[in-house]
Tab-separated table of C-alpha atoms in Angstrom:
chain	number	residue	atom	x	y	z
J	1	MET	CA	0.000	0.000	0.000
J	2	PRO	CA	1.433	3.431	-0.941
J	3	ILE	CA	2.438	5.755	1.884
J	4	SER	CA	-0.215	8.408	2.516
J	5	THR	CA	0.420	12.006	1.526
J	6	ASP	CA	0.042	13.116	5.166
J	7	LEU	CA	2.754	10.705	6.283
J	8	LEU	CA	5.124	11.759	3.526
J	9	GLN	CA	4.576	15.445	4.250
J	10	ALA	CA	5.145	14.916	7.969
J	11	LYS	CA	8.277	12.894	7.270
J	12	GLN	CA	9.601	15.608	4.981
J	13	THR	CA	8.975	18.291	7.604
J	14	VAL	CA	10.907	16.322	10.218
J	15	SER	CA	13.651	15.336	7.801
J	16	THR	CA	14.300	18.848	6.547
J	17	ARG	CA	14.612	20.330	10.040
J	18	LEU	CA	16.298	17.559	12.016
J	19	LEU	CA	18.764	16.222	9.451
J	20	ARG	CA	20.051	19.742	8.912
J	21	ALA	CA	20.712	19.954	12.665
J	22	GLY	CA	22.228	16.479	12.612
J	23	ARG	CA	24.644	17.468	9.870
J	24	ARG	CA	25.745	20.558	11.803
J	25	GLY	CA	26.054	18.530	15.004
J	26	GLY	CA	28.204	15.807	13.457
J	27	ALA	CA	25.686	13.001	14.040
J	28	VAL	CA	27.250	10.734	11.419
J	29	VAL	CA	30.684	10.630	13.028
J	30	ALA	CA	29.304	10.440	16.577
J	31	ARG	CA	29.413	7.334	18.693
J	32	ARG	CA	27.225	6.477	21.641
J	33	CYS	CA	28.457	8.698	24.466
J	34	ILE	CA	29.820	7.379	27.757
J	35	ARG	CA	29.163	10.584	29.684
J	36	ILE	CA	25.557	11.717	29.977
J	37	SER	CA	26.676	15.353	30.079
J	38	SER	CA	28.308	14.965	26.654
J	39	ALA	CA	25.198	13.323	25.247
J	40	MET	CA	22.990	16.129	26.566
J	41	ALA	CA	25.245	18.778	25.066
J	42	SER	CA	25.000	17.216	21.605
J	43	ALA	CA	21.307	16.253	21.708
J	44	GLY	CA	20.339	18.862	19.130
J	45	GLY	CA	22.609	17.247	16.545
J	46	ASN	CA	21.701	13.680	17.401
J	47	VAL	CA	19.434	12.825	14.440
J	48	HIS	CA	20.975	11.021	11.462
J	49	ALA	CA	17.953	9.522	9.675
J	50	VAL	CA	14.171	9.822	9.285
J	51	GLY	CA	11.890	7.210	7.728
J	52	VAL	CA	8.363	5.841	7.567
J	53	GLY	CA	7.669	2.522	9.306
J	54	LYS	CA	5.871	0.877	12.203
J	55	LYS	CA	5.878	2.392	15.704
J	56	ILE	CA	7.670	0.437	18.432
J	57	THR	CA	6.051	0.476	21.883
J	58	GLY	CA	7.653	-1.291	24.822
J	59	GLY	CA	9.991	-3.112	22.481
J	60	VAL	CA	7.098	-4.500	20.407
J	61	VAL	CA	6.512	-3.503	16.786
J	62	THR	CA	2.906	-2.306	16.464
J	63	LYS	CA	0.667	-1.996	13.405
J	64	GLU	CA	0.659	1.805	13.580
J	65	THR	CA	2.574	3.495	10.766
J	66	CYS	CA	4.529	6.535	11.893
J	67	VAL	CA	7.462	8.819	11.150
J	68	ARG	CA	10.547	7.162	12.655
J	69	ILE	CA	13.348	9.435	13.876
J	70	TYR	CA	16.759	7.798	14.299
J	71	VAL	CA	19.192	9.211	16.848
J	72	VAL	CA	22.737	8.299	17.834
J	73	GLN	CA	21.739	8.201	21.505
J	74	LYS	CA	18.260	8.285	23.011
J	75	LEU	CA	17.947	10.216	26.270
J	76	PRO	CA	15.058	10.547	28.750
J	77	ALA	CA	12.902	13.597	28.057
J	78	SER	CA	13.614	14.874	31.578
J	79	MET	CA	17.291	15.300	30.701
J	80	LEU	CA	16.712	17.371	27.563
J	81	SER	CA	16.246	21.098	27.204
J	82	PRO	CA	12.898	22.171	25.704
J	83	ARG	CA	14.538	23.015	22.374
J	84	ASP	CA	15.950	19.479	22.082
J	85	HIS	CA	12.644	17.662	22.608
J	86	LEU	CA	11.681	15.767	19.461
J	87	PRO	CA	8.001	16.149	18.509
J	88	GLN	CA	5.601	13.319	19.418
J	89	ARG	CA	3.367	14.347	16.530
J	90	ILE	CA	3.879	16.274	13.301
J	91	ASP	CA	0.699	17.671	11.736
J	92	GLY	CA	-1.250	14.956	13.538
J	93	VAL	CA	1.096	12.154	12.485
J	94	VAL	CA	2.676	10.046	15.250
J	95	THR	CA	6.475	9.904	15.534
J	96	ASP	CA	8.815	7.384	17.112
J	97	VAL	CA	12.384	8.022	18.297
J	98	ILE	CA	14.764	5.081	17.828
J	99	GLU	CA	18.380	4.750	18.924
J	100	SER	CA	20.590	3.519	16.102
J	101	ALA	CA	24.183	3.874	14.920
J	102	PRO	CA	24.692	6.049	11.820
J	103	ALA	CA	25.568	4.512	8.459
J	104	PHE	CA	28.687	4.607	6.301
J	105	ALA	CA	29.322	3.563	2.716
J	106	LEU	CA	30.540	-0.002	3.124
J	107	GLY	CA	33.957	-0.080	1.502
J	108	GLN	CA	36.217	-3.027	2.256
J	109	SER	CA	39.386	-2.663	4.310
J	110	ALA	CA	42.581	-2.978	2.324
J	111	VAL	CA	43.620	-5.839	4.611
J	112	LYS	CA	42.250	-9.069	3.209
J	113	LYS	CA	40.534	-11.362	5.669
J	114	ALA	CA	39.205	-14.850	5.182
J	115	PRO	CA	35.543	-14.719	4.150
J	116	PRO	CA	33.076	-15.714	6.850
J	117	LYS	CA	31.247	-18.932	6.168
J	118	ALA	CA	28.097	-18.048	4.265
J	119	ALA	CA	24.784	-19.210	5.619
J	120	ARG	CA	22.926	-21.496	3.268
J	121	ALA	CA	20.419	-19.819	1.019
J	122	THR	CA	17.326	-20.163	3.180
J	123	THR	CA	15.468	-22.509	5.446
J	124	ARG	CA	12.766	-22.632	2.770
J	125	ARG	CA	14.937	-23.465	-0.211
J	126	SER	CA	17.967	-25.576	-0.932
J	127	ILE	CA	20.776	-24.728	-3.328
J	128	ASP	CA	22.822	-27.077	-5.456
J	129	VAL	CA	26.515	-27.852	-5.173
J	130	ALA	CA	27.434	-25.350	-7.888
J	131	GLN	CA	25.720	-22.515	-6.017
J	132	GLU	CA	27.463	-23.463	-2.783
J	133	ALA	CA	30.808	-23.400	-4.591
J	134	CYS	CA	29.968	-19.986	-6.053
J	135	SER	CA	29.272	-18.584	-2.592
J	136	ASP	CA	32.295	-20.212	-0.964
J	137	ASN	CA	34.520	-18.693	-3.687
J	138	ARG	CA	32.865	-15.273	-3.738
J	139	GLN	CA	36.192	-13.467	-3.141
J	140	ALA	CA	37.996	-15.364	-5.912
J	141	ALA	CA	38.028	-14.994	-9.687
J	142	GLN	CA	35.006	-16.678	-11.256
J	143	ARG	CA	34.540	-17.276	-14.959
J	144	PRO	CA	31.951	-16.988	-16.220
J	145	VAL	CA	31.434	-13.906	-14.061
J	146	VAL	CA	28.269	-13.997	-11.968
J	147	ALA	CA	26.678	-11.424	-9.662
J	148	GLY	CA	27.022	-11.334	-5.890
J	149	ILE	CA	30.822	-11.701	-5.867
J	150	SER	CA	33.916	-9.525	-5.373
J	151	VAL	CA	34.482	-6.714	-7.857
J	152	ALA	CA	35.901	-3.175	-7.783
J	153	HIS	CA	37.535	-0.288	-9.589
J	154	GLU	CA	41.292	-0.701	-9.974
J	155	ASP	CA	41.883	1.861	-7.165
J	156	VAL	CA	39.182	0.581	-4.786
J	157	THR	CA	39.555	-2.316	-2.351
J	158	ALA	CA	36.484	-4.475	-2.967
J	159	GLY	CA	32.728	-4.396	-3.333
J	160	THR	CA	30.019	-6.553	-4.867
J	161	LEU	CA	28.676	-6.945	-8.401
J	162	ALA	CA	24.904	-6.403	-8.174
J	163	CYS	CA	23.644	-7.792	-11.482
J	164	PHE	CA	24.007	-7.502	-15.237
J	165	CYS	CA	22.086	-4.921	-17.255
J	166	ARG	CA	21.651	-3.437	-20.699
J	167	SER	CA	21.537	0.233	-21.667
J	168	THR	CA	18.280	1.960	-22.589
J	169	LEU	CA	20.010	5.088	-23.894
J	170	ALA	CA	19.333	5.950	-27.515
J	171	GLY	CA	22.435	5.213	-29.552
J	172	ASP	CA	23.818	2.600	-27.160
J	173	ASP	CA	24.104	-1.005	-28.295
J	174	PRO	CA	21.312	-2.878	-26.451
J	175	ASP	CA	23.224	-6.140	-26.872
J	176	GLN	CA	26.190	-4.946	-24.822
J	177	ILE	CA	26.319	-6.355	-21.306
J	178	LEU	CA	26.781	-3.939	-18.407
J	179	ALA	CA	27.778	-4.734	-14.816
J	180	LEU	CA	26.080	-2.780	-11.998
J	181	SER	CA	27.481	-1.782	-8.608
J	182	ASN	CA	27.865	1.359	-6.471
J	183	ASN	CA	29.574	4.596	-7.444
J	184	HIS	CA	31.938	4.131	-4.490
J	185	VAL	CA	32.817	0.619	-5.755
J	186	PHE	CA	33.108	1.247	-9.518
J	187	ALA	CA	33.837	4.990	-9.654
J	188	ASP	CA	35.871	5.483	-6.453
J	189	THR	CA	33.296	7.975	-5.083
J	190	ASN	CA	33.391	10.368	-8.062
J	191	ARG	CA	37.195	10.174	-8.443
J	192	ALA	CA	37.352	7.730	-11.350
J	193	GLU	CA	37.487	8.495	-15.056
J	194	ILE	CA	35.266	6.928	-17.690
J	195	GLY	CA	37.120	3.988	-19.202
J	196	ASP	CA	38.949	3.017	-16.002
J	197	ASP	CA	39.444	-0.694	-15.427
J	198	LEU	CA	37.189	-2.801	-13.203
J	199	TYR	CA	38.555	-5.999	-11.662
J	200	GLN	CA	36.980	-9.277	-10.586
J	201	PRO	CA	37.942	-10.019	-7.891
J	202	GLY	CA	38.590	-6.570	-6.427
J	203	PRO	CA	42.163	-5.531	-5.536
J	204	ALA	CA	41.661	-6.371	-1.842
J	205	ASP	CA	41.007	-9.955	-2.909
J	206	GLY	CA	44.069	-10.185	-5.134
J	207	GLY	CA	42.598	-8.709	-8.310
J	208	THR	CA	45.123	-7.267	-10.789
J	209	ALA	CA	45.144	-6.028	-14.373
J	210	ALA	CA	44.980	-9.676	-15.421
J	211	ASP	CA	41.529	-9.817	-13.778
J	212	ARG	CA	40.056	-6.922	-15.760
J	213	ILE	CA	36.475	-7.726	-16.734
J	214	ALA	CA	34.990	-4.335	-17.650
J	215	THR	CA	35.604	-0.613	-18.034
J	216	LEU	CA	33.697	2.161	-16.275
J	217	LEU	CA	30.900	3.353	-18.559
J	218	ARG	CA	28.961	5.874	-16.449
J	219	TYR	CA	27.988	6.720	-12.891
J	220	GLN	CA	25.654	8.979	-10.971
J	221	GLU	CA	27.712	11.622	-9.187
J	222	ILE	CA	27.231	11.787	-5.412
J	223	VAL	CA	26.949	15.288	-3.949
J	224	ILE	CA	28.865	15.147	-0.671
J	225	ASP	CA	27.775	18.281	1.170
J	226	GLY	CA	25.318	16.794	3.665
J	227	GLN	CA	22.403	18.852	2.377
J	228	THR	CA	21.852	18.252	-1.352
J	229	PRO	CA	19.639	15.156	-1.705
J	230	ASN	CA	21.037	12.124	-3.529
J	231	ARG	CA	18.903	9.203	-4.647
J	232	VAL	CA	21.490	6.626	-5.747
J	233	ASP	CA	25.049	5.443	-5.221
J	234	ALA	CA	25.369	3.647	-8.542
J	235	ALA	CA	27.623	3.018	-11.530
J	236	VAL	CA	27.875	0.626	-14.469
J	237	GLY	CA	30.793	-0.903	-16.303
J	238	LEU	CA	30.896	-2.167	-19.883
J	239	MET	CA	31.818	-5.853	-19.885
J	240	LEU	CA	34.756	-6.752	-22.112
J	241	PRO	CA	33.594	-8.833	-25.099
J	242	GLU	CA	36.035	-11.636	-24.321
J	243	ILE	CA	34.778	-12.039	-20.724
J	244	GLU	CA	32.035	-14.612	-20.359
J	245	SER	CA	29.251	-13.829	-17.897
J	246	SER	CA	26.097	-15.471	-16.603
J	247	PRO	CA	23.026	-13.400	-15.588
J	248	THR	CA	22.643	-15.090	-12.225
J	249	ILE	CA	23.316	-14.159	-8.598
J	250	CYS	CA	25.154	-16.504	-6.249
J	251	SER	CA	22.704	-18.475	-4.069
J	252	ILE	CA	19.723	-16.627	-5.582
J	253	GLY	CA	19.725	-17.435	-9.290
J	254	ALA	CA	18.304	-15.528	-12.247
J	255	LEU	CA	16.214	-12.393	-11.773
J	256	GLU	CA	12.532	-12.265	-12.682
J	257	GLY	CA	12.246	-8.488	-13.038
J	258	MET	CA	12.062	-5.780	-10.402
J	259	GLU	CA	9.571	-4.028	-8.130
J	260	ARG	CA	9.390	-1.236	-5.576
J	261	GLY	CA	10.545	-2.162	-2.091
J	262	VAL	CA	7.914	-1.592	0.601
J	263	GLU	CA	7.862	-1.687	4.395
J	264	GLY	CA	7.390	-5.217	5.695
J	265	MET	CA	8.831	-6.950	2.627
J	266	GLU	CA	11.176	-9.840	3.413
J	267	VAL	CA	14.319	-9.598	1.307
J	268	ARG	CA	17.650	-11.326	0.651
J	269	LYS	CA	21.039	-10.588	-0.848
J	270	HIS	CA	24.372	-12.193	-1.667
J	271	GLY	CA	27.490	-10.107	-1.118
J	272	ARG	CA	31.251	-10.350	-1.297
J	273	THR	CA	31.790	-10.421	2.481
J	274	THR	CA	28.801	-11.969	4.249
J	275	GLY	CA	27.504	-14.083	1.378
J	276	TYR	CA	23.807	-14.874	1.571
J	277	THR	CA	21.764	-13.020	4.212
J	278	GLU	CA	18.136	-12.095	4.795
J	279	GLY	CA	16.339	-9.119	6.259
J	280	VAL	CA	13.132	-7.125	6.281
J	281	ILE	CA	12.422	-3.620	4.998
J	282	THR	CA	11.505	-1.615	8.095
J	283	ASP	CA	11.366	1.872	6.549
J	284	GLU	CA	10.384	3.374	3.228
J	285	ALA	CA	11.030	6.973	2.219
J	286	TYR	CA	14.114	6.764	4.427
J	287	ASP	CA	16.258	9.917	4.456
J	288	ALA	CA	19.725	9.476	5.941
J	289	LEU	CA	23.023	11.243	6.457
J	290	VAL	CA	25.682	8.783	5.276
J	291	GLY	CA	29.405	8.974	5.913
J	292	MET	CA	31.232	8.423	2.639
J	293	ASP	CA	34.671	8.190	4.278
J	294	PRO	CA	35.092	7.076	7.925
J	295	ALA	CA	38.423	8.941	8.047
J	296	ASP	CA	36.870	12.257	6.962
J	297	PRO	CA	34.096	13.670	9.197
J	298	ASN	CA	33.199	16.217	6.520
J	299	ALA	CA	32.522	13.599	3.825
J	300	VAL	CA	28.793	13.272	4.525
J	301	ALA	CA	26.102	12.826	1.888
J	302	LEU	CA	22.341	13.123	2.267
J	303	PHE	CA	20.345	10.305	0.652
J	304	ASP	CA	16.568	10.648	0.245
J	305	ASP	CA	13.821	8.064	-0.348
J	306	GLN	CA	15.910	5.026	0.532
J	307	LEU	CA	15.073	1.634	2.033
J	308	ARG	CA	16.182	0.685	5.550
J	309	ILE	CA	16.669	-3.076	5.869
J	310	GLU	CA	17.167	-4.814	9.218
J	311	VAL	CA	18.736	-8.250	9.499
J	312	THR	CA	16.530	-11.165	10.543
J	313	PRO	CA	17.543	-14.327	12.473
J	314	PRO	CA	19.498	-16.527	12.154
J	315	PHE	CA	21.683	-14.017	10.323
J	316	GLN	CA	23.784	-11.591	12.371
J	317	ALA	CA	24.427	-8.910	9.738
J	318	ILE	CA	22.583	-7.909	6.592
J	319	GLY	CA	25.876	-6.635	5.176
J	320	LEU	CA	29.401	-5.561	6.101
J	321	GLY	CA	32.296	-3.783	4.421
J	322	GLY	CA	32.735	-5.212	0.928
J	323	ASP	CA	29.024	-6.030	0.529
J	324	SER	CA	28.373	-2.634	-1.077
J	325	GLY	CA	26.757	-3.133	-4.449
J	326	SER	CA	24.791	-6.229	-3.433
J	327	LEU	CA	21.389	-6.499	-5.049
J	328	ILE	CA	18.440	-6.561	-2.643
J	329	VAL	CA	15.944	-9.158	-3.879
J	330	ASN	CA	12.405	-9.955	-2.747
J	331	ARG	CA	12.531	-13.187	-0.756
J	332	ALA	CA	9.162	-14.358	-2.108
J	333	ALA	CA	10.229	-13.993	-5.748
J	334	ALA	CA	13.444	-13.219	-7.596
J	335	ARG	CA	12.578	-9.568	-8.211
J	336	ALA	CA	15.146	-6.839	-7.604
J	337	VAL	CA	14.033	-4.118	-5.186
J	338	GLY	CA	17.188	-2.206	-4.217
J	339	LEU	CA	20.930	-1.584	-4.454
J	340	PHE	CA	22.720	-1.975	-1.111
J	341	PHE	CA	25.350	0.670	-0.321
J	342	ALA	CA	25.638	1.621	3.364
J	343	GLY	CA	25.202	0.546	6.965
J	344	PRO	CA	26.749	0.701	10.445
J	345	GLU	CA	29.840	-1.248	11.472
J	346	SER	CA	27.683	-3.905	13.157
J	347	GLY	CA	25.739	-4.690	9.992
J	348	VAL	CA	22.448	-4.970	11.896
J	349	TYR	CA	20.802	-2.792	9.263
J	350	GLY	CA	21.634	-1.520	5.824
J	351	ILE	CA	20.489	1.155	3.397
J	352	ALA	CA	19.568	0.518	-0.229
J	353	ASN	CA	18.573	2.701	-3.159
J	354	GLN	CA	15.178	1.953	-4.692
J	355	MET	CA	15.835	-0.126	-7.814
J	356	ASN	CA	13.660	2.037	-10.063
J	357	ASP	CA	15.740	5.081	-9.108
J	358	VAL	CA	18.949	3.235	-10.037
J	359	MET	CA	17.565	2.209	-13.423
J	360	GLU	CA	16.400	5.747	-14.220
J	361	ALA	CA	19.612	7.412	-13.056
J	362	LEU	CA	21.843	5.218	-15.220
J	363	ASP	CA	19.446	4.557	-18.139
J	364	ILE	CA	19.629	0.795	-17.778
J	365	GLU	CA	17.414	-2.241	-17.266
J	366	PRO	CA	18.313	-5.561	-15.625
J	367	ILE	CA	18.993	-8.650	-17.697
């Protein structure tokens, strides 16, 4: 069911005011405070995201849809000054304040670590031996190239190949195969040049010029000022004609189209680091301040109308560093709903671009 106009307007009112304060207050680079006095002093800049989802009361998720306000640290109302009180209602719409760590673009550390053992595809489905081998070798070179495995720009550590696409731009060859991932994976967060080499596996996993599979074709630039809204962190590479590929995703298989992600939808993904994981979309229309470089507190981008996805048991993380670029797929059917790009260090939730926005921004369609 589409989000009501009243909810969207209320969310936008909260987002515009509180995320601006959060950017000024450094909410993205903040960590949960040890000293209450420090937390109280920074309460006005505590908000890092605003979305639309279900209200939580007494630790129980209710059926009431509300505007959800995410803060670095939640404090009792009695400890806040009047100006720092977050509204309980906006234009008659209920709000909910939730404590949550801020998100960062999930680049992989340059130090290679052994991949964690991937959970098997699902308790509802089984996968064959070939799919298990694909997942177990997700940080190694695989030919034919499939989606859901290690890939990156020649100057980036490692990310994940989302899926294969074709261009819808007039004048482009519709038979050419394109590989999709994030801007920060394929275009080095706006620093790359068109035509740069893309490796599979990524450099952090041993990829070299001998592992070149594609060249950067185009990307959507990310405005990193903390106030100009971005919709996608996305880029595509043109597959080299001599590189064989298969339009399948490790542990998931072939896509059956795409659809809009909605709150409550159960989803899955396969990524370079954590392999196969599952989660649920808890927020639509999710606006978030995202750190694009953990070493630079000023490298913060605002992303609007995203999906917030929280991990579900038995999985411990929906995604970690190196899983950026993973395709978010409906668990009930193999339809793409989002492009994963950010999350906290714990991996308990992640942020994904709506798939339709990615397709429109890059003039592509999935194969």
